[in-house]
PDB file of C-alpha atoms in Angstrom:
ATOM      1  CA  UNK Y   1     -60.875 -14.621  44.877  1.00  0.00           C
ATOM      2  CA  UNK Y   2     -57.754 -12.849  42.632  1.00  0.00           C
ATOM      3  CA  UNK Y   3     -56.442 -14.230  39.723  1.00  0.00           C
ATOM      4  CA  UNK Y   4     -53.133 -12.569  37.954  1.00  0.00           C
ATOM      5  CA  UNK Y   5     -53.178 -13.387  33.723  1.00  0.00           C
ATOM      6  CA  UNK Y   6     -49.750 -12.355  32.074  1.00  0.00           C
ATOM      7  CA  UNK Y   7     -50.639 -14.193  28.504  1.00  0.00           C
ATOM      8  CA  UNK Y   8     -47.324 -13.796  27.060  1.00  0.00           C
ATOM      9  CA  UNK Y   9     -45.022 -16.189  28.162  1.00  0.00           C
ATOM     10  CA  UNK Y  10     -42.232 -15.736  25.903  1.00  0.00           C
ATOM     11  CA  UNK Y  11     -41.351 -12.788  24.468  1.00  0.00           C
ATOM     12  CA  UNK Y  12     -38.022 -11.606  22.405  1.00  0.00           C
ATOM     13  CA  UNK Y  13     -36.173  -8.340  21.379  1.00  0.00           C
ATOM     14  CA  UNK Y  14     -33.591  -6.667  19.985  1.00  0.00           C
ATOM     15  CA  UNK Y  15     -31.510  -4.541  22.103  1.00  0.00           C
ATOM     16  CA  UNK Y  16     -32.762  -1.129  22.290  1.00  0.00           C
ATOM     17  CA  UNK Y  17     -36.323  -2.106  20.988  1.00  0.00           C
ATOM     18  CA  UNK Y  18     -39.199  -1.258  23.798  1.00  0.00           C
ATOM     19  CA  UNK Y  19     -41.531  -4.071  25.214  1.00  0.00           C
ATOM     20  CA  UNK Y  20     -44.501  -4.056  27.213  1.00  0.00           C
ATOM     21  CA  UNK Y  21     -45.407  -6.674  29.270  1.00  0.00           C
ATOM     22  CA  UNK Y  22     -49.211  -7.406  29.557  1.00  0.00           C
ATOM     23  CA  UNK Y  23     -51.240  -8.279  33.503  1.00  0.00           C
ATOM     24  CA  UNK Y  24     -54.750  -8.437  33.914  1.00  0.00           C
ATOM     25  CA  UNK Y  25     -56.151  -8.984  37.168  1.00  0.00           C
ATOM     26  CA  UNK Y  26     -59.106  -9.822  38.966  1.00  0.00           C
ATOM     27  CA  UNK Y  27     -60.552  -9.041  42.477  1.00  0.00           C
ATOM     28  CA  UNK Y  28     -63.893  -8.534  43.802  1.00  0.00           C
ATOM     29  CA  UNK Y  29     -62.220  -5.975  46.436  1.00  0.00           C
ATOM     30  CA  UNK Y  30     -61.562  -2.724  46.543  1.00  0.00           C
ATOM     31  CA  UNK Y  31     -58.398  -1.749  48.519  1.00  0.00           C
ATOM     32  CA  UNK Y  32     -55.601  -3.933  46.675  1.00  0.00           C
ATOM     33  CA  UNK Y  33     -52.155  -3.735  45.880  1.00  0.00           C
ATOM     34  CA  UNK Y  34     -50.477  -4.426  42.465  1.00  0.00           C
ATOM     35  CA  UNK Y  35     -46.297  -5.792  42.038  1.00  0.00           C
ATOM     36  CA  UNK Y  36     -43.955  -6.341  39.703  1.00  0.00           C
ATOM     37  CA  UNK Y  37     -40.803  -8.382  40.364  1.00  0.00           C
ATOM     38  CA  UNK Y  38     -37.926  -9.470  38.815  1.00  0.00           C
ATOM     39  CA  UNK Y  39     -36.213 -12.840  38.275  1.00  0.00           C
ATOM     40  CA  UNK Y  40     -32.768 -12.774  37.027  1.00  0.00           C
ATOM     41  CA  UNK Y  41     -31.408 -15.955  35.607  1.00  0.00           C
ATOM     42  CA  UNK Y  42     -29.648 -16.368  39.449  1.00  0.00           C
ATOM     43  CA  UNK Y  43     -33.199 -16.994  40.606  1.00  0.00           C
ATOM     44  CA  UNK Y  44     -33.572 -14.587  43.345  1.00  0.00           C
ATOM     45  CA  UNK Y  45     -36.834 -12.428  42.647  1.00  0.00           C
ATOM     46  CA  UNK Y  46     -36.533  -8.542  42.899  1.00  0.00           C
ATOM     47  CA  UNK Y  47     -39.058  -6.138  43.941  1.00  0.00           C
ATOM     48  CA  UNK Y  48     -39.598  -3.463  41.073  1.00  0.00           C
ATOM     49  CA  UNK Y  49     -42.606  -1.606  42.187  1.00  0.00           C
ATOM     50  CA  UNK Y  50     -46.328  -1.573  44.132  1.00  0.00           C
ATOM     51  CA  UNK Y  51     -49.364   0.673  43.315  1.00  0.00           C
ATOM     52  CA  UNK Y  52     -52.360   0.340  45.708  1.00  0.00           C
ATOM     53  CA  UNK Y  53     -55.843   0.612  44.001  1.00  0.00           C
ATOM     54  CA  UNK Y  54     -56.196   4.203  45.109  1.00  0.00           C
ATOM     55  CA  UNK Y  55     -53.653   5.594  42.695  1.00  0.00           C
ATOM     56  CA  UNK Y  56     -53.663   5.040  39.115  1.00  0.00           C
ATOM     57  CA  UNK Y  57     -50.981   7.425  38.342  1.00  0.00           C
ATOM     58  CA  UNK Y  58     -48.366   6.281  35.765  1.00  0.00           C
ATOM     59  CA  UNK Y  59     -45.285   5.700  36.988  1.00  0.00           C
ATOM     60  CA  UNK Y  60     -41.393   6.054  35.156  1.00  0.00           C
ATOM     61  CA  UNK Y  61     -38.505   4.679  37.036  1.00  0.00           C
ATOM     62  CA  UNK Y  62     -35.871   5.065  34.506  1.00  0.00           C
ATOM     63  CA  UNK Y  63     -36.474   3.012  31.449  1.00  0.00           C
ATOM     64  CA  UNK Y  64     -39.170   1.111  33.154  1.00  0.00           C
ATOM     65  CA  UNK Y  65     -42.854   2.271  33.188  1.00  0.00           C
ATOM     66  CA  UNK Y  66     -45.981   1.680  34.294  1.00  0.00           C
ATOM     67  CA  UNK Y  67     -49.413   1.965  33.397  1.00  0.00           C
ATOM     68  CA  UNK Y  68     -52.050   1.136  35.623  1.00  0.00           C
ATOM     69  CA  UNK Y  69     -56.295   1.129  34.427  1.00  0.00           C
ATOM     70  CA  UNK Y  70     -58.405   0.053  36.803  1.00  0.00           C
ATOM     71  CA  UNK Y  71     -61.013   0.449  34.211  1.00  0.00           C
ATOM     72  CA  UNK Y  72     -59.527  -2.446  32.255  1.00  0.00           C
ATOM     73  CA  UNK Y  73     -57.993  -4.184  35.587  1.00  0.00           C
ATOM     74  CA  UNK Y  74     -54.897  -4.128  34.214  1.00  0.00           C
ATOM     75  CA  UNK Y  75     -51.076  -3.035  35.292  1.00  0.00           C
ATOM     76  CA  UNK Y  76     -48.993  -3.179  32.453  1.00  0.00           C
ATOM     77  CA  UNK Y  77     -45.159  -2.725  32.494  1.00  0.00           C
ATOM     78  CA  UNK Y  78     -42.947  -1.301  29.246  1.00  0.00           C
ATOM     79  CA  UNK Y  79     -39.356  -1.691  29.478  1.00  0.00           C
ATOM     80  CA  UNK Y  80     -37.896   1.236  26.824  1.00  0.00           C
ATOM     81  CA  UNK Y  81     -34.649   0.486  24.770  1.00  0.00           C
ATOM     82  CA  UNK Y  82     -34.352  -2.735  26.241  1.00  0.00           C
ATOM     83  CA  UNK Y  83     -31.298  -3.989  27.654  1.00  0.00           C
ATOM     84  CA  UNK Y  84     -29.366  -7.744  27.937  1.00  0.00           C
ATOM     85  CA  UNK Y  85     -29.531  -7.500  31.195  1.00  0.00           C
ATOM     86  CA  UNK Y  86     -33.442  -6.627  31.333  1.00  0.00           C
ATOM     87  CA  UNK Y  87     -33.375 -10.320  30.118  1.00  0.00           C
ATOM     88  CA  UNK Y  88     -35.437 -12.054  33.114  1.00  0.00           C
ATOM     89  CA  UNK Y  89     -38.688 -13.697  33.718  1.00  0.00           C
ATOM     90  CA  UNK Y  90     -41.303 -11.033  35.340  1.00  0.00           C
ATOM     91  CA  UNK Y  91     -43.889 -11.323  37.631  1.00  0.00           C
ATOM     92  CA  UNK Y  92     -47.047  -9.827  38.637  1.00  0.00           C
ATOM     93  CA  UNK Y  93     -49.355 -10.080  41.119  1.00  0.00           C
ATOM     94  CA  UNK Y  94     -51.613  -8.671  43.534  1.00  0.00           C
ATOM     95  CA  UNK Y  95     -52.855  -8.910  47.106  1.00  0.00           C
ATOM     96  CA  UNK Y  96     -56.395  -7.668  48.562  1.00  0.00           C
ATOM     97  CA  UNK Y  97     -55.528  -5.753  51.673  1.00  0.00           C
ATOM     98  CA  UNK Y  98     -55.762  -7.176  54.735  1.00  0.00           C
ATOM     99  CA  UNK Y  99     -54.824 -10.642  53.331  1.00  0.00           C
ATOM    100  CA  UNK Y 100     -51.114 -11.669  52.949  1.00  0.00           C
ATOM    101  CA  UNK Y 101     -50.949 -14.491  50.112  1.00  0.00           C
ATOM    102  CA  UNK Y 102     -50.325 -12.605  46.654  1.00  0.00           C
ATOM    103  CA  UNK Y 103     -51.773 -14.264  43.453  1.00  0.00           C
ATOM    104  CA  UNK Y 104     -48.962 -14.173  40.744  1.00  0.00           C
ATOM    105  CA  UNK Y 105     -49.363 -14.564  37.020  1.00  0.00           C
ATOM    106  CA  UNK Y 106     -47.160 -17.319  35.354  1.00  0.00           C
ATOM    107  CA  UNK Y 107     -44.624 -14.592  34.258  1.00  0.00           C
ATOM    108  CA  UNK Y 108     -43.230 -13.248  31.116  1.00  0.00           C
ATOM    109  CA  UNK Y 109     -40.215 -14.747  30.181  1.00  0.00           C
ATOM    110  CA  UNK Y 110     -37.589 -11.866  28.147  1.00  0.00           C
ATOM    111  CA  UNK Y 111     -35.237 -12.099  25.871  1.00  0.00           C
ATOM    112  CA  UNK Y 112     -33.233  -9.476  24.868  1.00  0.00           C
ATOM    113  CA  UNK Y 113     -30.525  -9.960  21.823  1.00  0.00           C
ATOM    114  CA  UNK Y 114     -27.605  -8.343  21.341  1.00  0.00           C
TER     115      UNK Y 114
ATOM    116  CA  UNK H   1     -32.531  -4.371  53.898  1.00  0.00           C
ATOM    117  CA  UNK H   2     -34.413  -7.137  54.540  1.00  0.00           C
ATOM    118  CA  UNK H   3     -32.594  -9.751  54.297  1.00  0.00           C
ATOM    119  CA  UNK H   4     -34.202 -13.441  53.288  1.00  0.00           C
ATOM    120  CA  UNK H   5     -31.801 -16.408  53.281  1.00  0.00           C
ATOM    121  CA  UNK H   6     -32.180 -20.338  52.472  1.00  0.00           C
ATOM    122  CA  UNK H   7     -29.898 -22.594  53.471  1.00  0.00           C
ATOM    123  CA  UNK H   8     -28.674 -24.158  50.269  1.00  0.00           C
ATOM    124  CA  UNK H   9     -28.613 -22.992  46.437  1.00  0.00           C
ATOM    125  CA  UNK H  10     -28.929 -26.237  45.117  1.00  0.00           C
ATOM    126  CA  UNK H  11     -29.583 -30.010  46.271  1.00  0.00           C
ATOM    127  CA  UNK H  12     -29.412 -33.261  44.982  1.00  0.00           C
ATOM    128  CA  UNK H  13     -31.363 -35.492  47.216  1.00  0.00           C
ATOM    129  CA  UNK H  14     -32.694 -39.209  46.635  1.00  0.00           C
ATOM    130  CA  UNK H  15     -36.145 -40.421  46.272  1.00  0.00           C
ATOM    131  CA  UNK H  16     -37.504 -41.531  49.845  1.00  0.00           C
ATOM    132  CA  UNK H  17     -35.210 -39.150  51.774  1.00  0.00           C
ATOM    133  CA  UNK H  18     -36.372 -36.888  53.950  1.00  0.00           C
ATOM    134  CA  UNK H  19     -35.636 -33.681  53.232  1.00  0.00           C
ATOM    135  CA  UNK H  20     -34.972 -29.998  54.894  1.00  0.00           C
ATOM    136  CA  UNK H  21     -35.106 -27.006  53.479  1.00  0.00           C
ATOM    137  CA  UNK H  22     -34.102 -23.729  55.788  1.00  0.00           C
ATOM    138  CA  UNK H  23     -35.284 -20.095  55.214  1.00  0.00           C
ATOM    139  CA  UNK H  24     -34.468 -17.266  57.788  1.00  0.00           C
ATOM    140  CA  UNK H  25     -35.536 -13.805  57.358  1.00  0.00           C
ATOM    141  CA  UNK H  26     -33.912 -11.005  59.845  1.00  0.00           C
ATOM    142  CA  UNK H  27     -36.699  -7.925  59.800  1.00  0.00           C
ATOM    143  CA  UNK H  28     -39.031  -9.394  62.838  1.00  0.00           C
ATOM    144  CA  UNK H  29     -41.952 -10.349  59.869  1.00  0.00           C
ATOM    145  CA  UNK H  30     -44.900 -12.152  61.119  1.00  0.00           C
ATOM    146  CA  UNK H  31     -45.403 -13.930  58.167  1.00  0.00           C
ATOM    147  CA  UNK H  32     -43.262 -16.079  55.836  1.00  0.00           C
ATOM    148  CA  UNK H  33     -44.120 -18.335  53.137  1.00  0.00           C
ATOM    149  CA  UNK H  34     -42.659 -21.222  51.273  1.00  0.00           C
ATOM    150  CA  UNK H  35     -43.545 -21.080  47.085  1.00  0.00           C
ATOM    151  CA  UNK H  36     -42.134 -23.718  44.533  1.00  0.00           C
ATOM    152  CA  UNK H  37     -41.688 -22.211  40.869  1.00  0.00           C
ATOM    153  CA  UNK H  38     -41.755 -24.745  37.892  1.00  0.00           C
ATOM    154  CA  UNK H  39     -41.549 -23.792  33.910  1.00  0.00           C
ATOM    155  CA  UNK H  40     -45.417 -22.442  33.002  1.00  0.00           C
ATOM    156  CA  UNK H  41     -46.710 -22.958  36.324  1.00  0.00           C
ATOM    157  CA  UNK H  42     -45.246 -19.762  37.977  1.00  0.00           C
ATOM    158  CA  UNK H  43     -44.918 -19.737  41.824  1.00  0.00           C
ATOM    159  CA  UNK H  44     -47.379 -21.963  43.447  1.00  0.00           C
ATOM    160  CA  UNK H  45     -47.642 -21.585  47.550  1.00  0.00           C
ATOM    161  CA  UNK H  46     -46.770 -24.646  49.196  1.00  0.00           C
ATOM    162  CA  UNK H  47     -47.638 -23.279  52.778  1.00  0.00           C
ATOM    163  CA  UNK H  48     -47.361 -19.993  54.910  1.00  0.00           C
ATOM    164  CA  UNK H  49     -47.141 -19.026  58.465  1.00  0.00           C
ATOM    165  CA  UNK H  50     -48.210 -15.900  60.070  1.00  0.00           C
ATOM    166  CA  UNK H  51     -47.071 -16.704  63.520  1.00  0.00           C
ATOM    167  CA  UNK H  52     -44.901 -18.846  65.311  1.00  0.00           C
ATOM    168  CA  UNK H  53     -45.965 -22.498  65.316  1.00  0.00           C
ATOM    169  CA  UNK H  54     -49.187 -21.384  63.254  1.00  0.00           C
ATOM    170  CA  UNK H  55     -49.671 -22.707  59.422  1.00  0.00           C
ATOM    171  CA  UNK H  56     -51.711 -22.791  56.957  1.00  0.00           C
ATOM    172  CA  UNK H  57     -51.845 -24.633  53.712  1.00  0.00           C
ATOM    173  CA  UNK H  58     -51.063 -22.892  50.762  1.00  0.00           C
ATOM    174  CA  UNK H  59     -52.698 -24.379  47.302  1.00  0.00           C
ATOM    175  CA  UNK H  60     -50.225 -27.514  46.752  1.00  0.00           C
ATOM    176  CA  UNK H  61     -49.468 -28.721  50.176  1.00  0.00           C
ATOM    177  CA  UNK H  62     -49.530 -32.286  49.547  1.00  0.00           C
ATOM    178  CA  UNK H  63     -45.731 -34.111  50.414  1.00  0.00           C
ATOM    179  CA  UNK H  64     -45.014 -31.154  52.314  1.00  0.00           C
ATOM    180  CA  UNK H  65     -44.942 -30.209  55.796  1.00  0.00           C
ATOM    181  CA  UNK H  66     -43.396 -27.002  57.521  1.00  0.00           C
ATOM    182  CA  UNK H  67     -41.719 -25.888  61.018  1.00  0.00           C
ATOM    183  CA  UNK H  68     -42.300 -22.958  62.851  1.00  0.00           C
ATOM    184  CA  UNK H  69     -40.777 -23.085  66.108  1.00  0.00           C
ATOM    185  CA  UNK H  70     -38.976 -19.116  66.137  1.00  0.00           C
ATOM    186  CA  UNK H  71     -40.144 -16.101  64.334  1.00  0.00           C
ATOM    187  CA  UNK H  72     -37.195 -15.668  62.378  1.00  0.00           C
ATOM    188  CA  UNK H  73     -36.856 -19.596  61.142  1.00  0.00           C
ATOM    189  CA  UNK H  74     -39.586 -21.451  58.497  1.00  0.00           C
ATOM    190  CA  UNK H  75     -38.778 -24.797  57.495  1.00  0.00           C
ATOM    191  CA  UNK H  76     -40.151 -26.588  55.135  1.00  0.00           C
ATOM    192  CA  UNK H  77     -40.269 -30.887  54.897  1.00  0.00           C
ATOM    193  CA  UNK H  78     -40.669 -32.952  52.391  1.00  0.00           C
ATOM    194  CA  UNK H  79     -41.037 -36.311  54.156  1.00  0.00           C
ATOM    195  CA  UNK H  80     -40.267 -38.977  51.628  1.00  0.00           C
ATOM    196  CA  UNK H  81     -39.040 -36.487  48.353  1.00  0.00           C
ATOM    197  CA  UNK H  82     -40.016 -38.072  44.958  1.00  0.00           C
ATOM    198  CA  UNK H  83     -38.792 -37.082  41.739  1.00  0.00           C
ATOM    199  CA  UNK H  84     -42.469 -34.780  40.861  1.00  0.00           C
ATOM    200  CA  UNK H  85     -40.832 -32.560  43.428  1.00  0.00           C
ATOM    201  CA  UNK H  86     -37.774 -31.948  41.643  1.00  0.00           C
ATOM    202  CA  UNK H  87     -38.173 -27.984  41.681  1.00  0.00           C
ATOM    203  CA  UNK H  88     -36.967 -24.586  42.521  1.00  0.00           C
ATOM    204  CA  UNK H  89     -38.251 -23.535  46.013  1.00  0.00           C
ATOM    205  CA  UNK H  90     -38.683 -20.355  47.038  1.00  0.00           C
ATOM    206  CA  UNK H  91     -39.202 -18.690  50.751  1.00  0.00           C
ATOM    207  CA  UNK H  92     -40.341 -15.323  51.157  1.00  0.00           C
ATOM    208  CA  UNK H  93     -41.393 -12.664  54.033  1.00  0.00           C
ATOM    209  CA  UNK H  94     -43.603 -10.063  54.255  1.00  0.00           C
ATOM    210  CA  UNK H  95     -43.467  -6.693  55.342  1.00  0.00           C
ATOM    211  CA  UNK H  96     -46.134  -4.484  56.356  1.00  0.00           C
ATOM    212  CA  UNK H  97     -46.324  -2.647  52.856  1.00  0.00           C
ATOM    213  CA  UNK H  98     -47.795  -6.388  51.828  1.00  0.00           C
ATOM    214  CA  UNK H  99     -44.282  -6.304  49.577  1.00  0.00           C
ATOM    215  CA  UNK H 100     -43.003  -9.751  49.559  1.00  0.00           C
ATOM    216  CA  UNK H 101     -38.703 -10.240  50.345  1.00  0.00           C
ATOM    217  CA  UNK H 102     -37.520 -13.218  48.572  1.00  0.00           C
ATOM    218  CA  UNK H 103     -34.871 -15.589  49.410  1.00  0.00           C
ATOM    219  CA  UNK H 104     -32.096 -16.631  46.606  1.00  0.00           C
ATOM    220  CA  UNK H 105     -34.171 -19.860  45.839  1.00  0.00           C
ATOM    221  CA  UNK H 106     -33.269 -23.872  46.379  1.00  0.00           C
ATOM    222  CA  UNK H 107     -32.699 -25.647  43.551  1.00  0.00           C
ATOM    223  CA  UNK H 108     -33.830 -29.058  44.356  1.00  0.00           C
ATOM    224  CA  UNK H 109     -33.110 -32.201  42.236  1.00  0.00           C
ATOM    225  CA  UNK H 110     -34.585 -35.820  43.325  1.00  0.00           C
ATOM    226  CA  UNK H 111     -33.232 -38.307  42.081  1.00  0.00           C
TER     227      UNK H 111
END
């Protein structure tokens, strides 16, 4: 079974303030792969990055970063100086390997003000 | 780029009509899914496919049905809509990197 938890569903910021978004997971396997997307307010979800449970290296993309503890199960995402148009609904979720249906959280819903 | 479309943005449909929804994906994927996303439920999988004319239910397949008849083309049915299935639908593909290629979504309204 795999189960995604983002607890925060809403969550708002001033422009330029940082925010982390919180996912827990669970899996009894060991080979797994970890998401985020993106959902714009046009609806169409956008890939932002995969780990696979072999590599729990942080990863910076810009003002995005990730933090990934297996020893916690959890992938977290921090968006620095925030941005209107970081203002979206993100998801996370994970797959076991060698199955295809992802488990998603409910998503974090951000607001950014101006 | 992969490239995941569905064939309308938005539909107003009544209850007890039968209704289509299209999704065609052009990178050869085995697999494609069909997900509806409502406020504080997230996306929930309706059903997938991982070969032609094969299915399998996803975790809320009741009203539903789904078409598989070419690799490229998933369809999904809802045989007699009602208003509980007023919702945003979304179809998706997956590669072989388990990353999942979204369409733009179907917003559907029953009325």
């Amino acid at each position: 079974a795999q189960k995604v938890t983002q607890a925060q569903t809403e969550i708002s910021v001033v422009e330029k303030e940082d925010v982390t978004l919180d996912c827990v997971y669970e899996t009894r396997d060991t080979t797994y792969y970890l998401f985020w997307y993106k959902q714009p307010p046009s609806g169409e979800l956008v890939f932002l990055i995969r780990r696979n449970s072999f590599d729990e290296q942080n990863e910076i993309s810009g003002r995005y970063s990730w933090n990934f503890q297996k020893s916690t199960s959890s992938f977290n995402f921090t968006i620095t100086a925030s941005q209107v148009v970081d203002s979206a609904v993100y998801f996370c979720a994970l797959v076991n390997y060698g199955n295809n249906r992802l488990a998603f959280g409910k998503g974090n819903q951000v607001v950014v003000i101006p | 780029d992969v490239k995941v479309t569905q064939s309308s943005r938005y539909l107003v449909k009544r209850t007890g009509e039968k209704v289509f929804l299209e999704c065609v994906q052009d990178m050869d994927h085995e697999n494609m899914f069909w997900y509806r996303q409502d406020p504080g439920l997230g996306l929930r999988l309706i059903y997938f496919s991982y070969d032609v004319k094969m299915k399998e239910k996803g975790d809320i397949p009741e009203g539903y049905s789904v078409s598989r008849e070419k690799k490229e083309r998933f369809s999904l049915i809802l045989e007699s809509a009602s208003t509980n299935q007023t919702s945003m639908y979304l179809c998706a593909s997956i590669g072989g990197n388990y990353e999942q290629y979204f369409g733009p979504g179907t917003r559907l309204t029953v009325t």
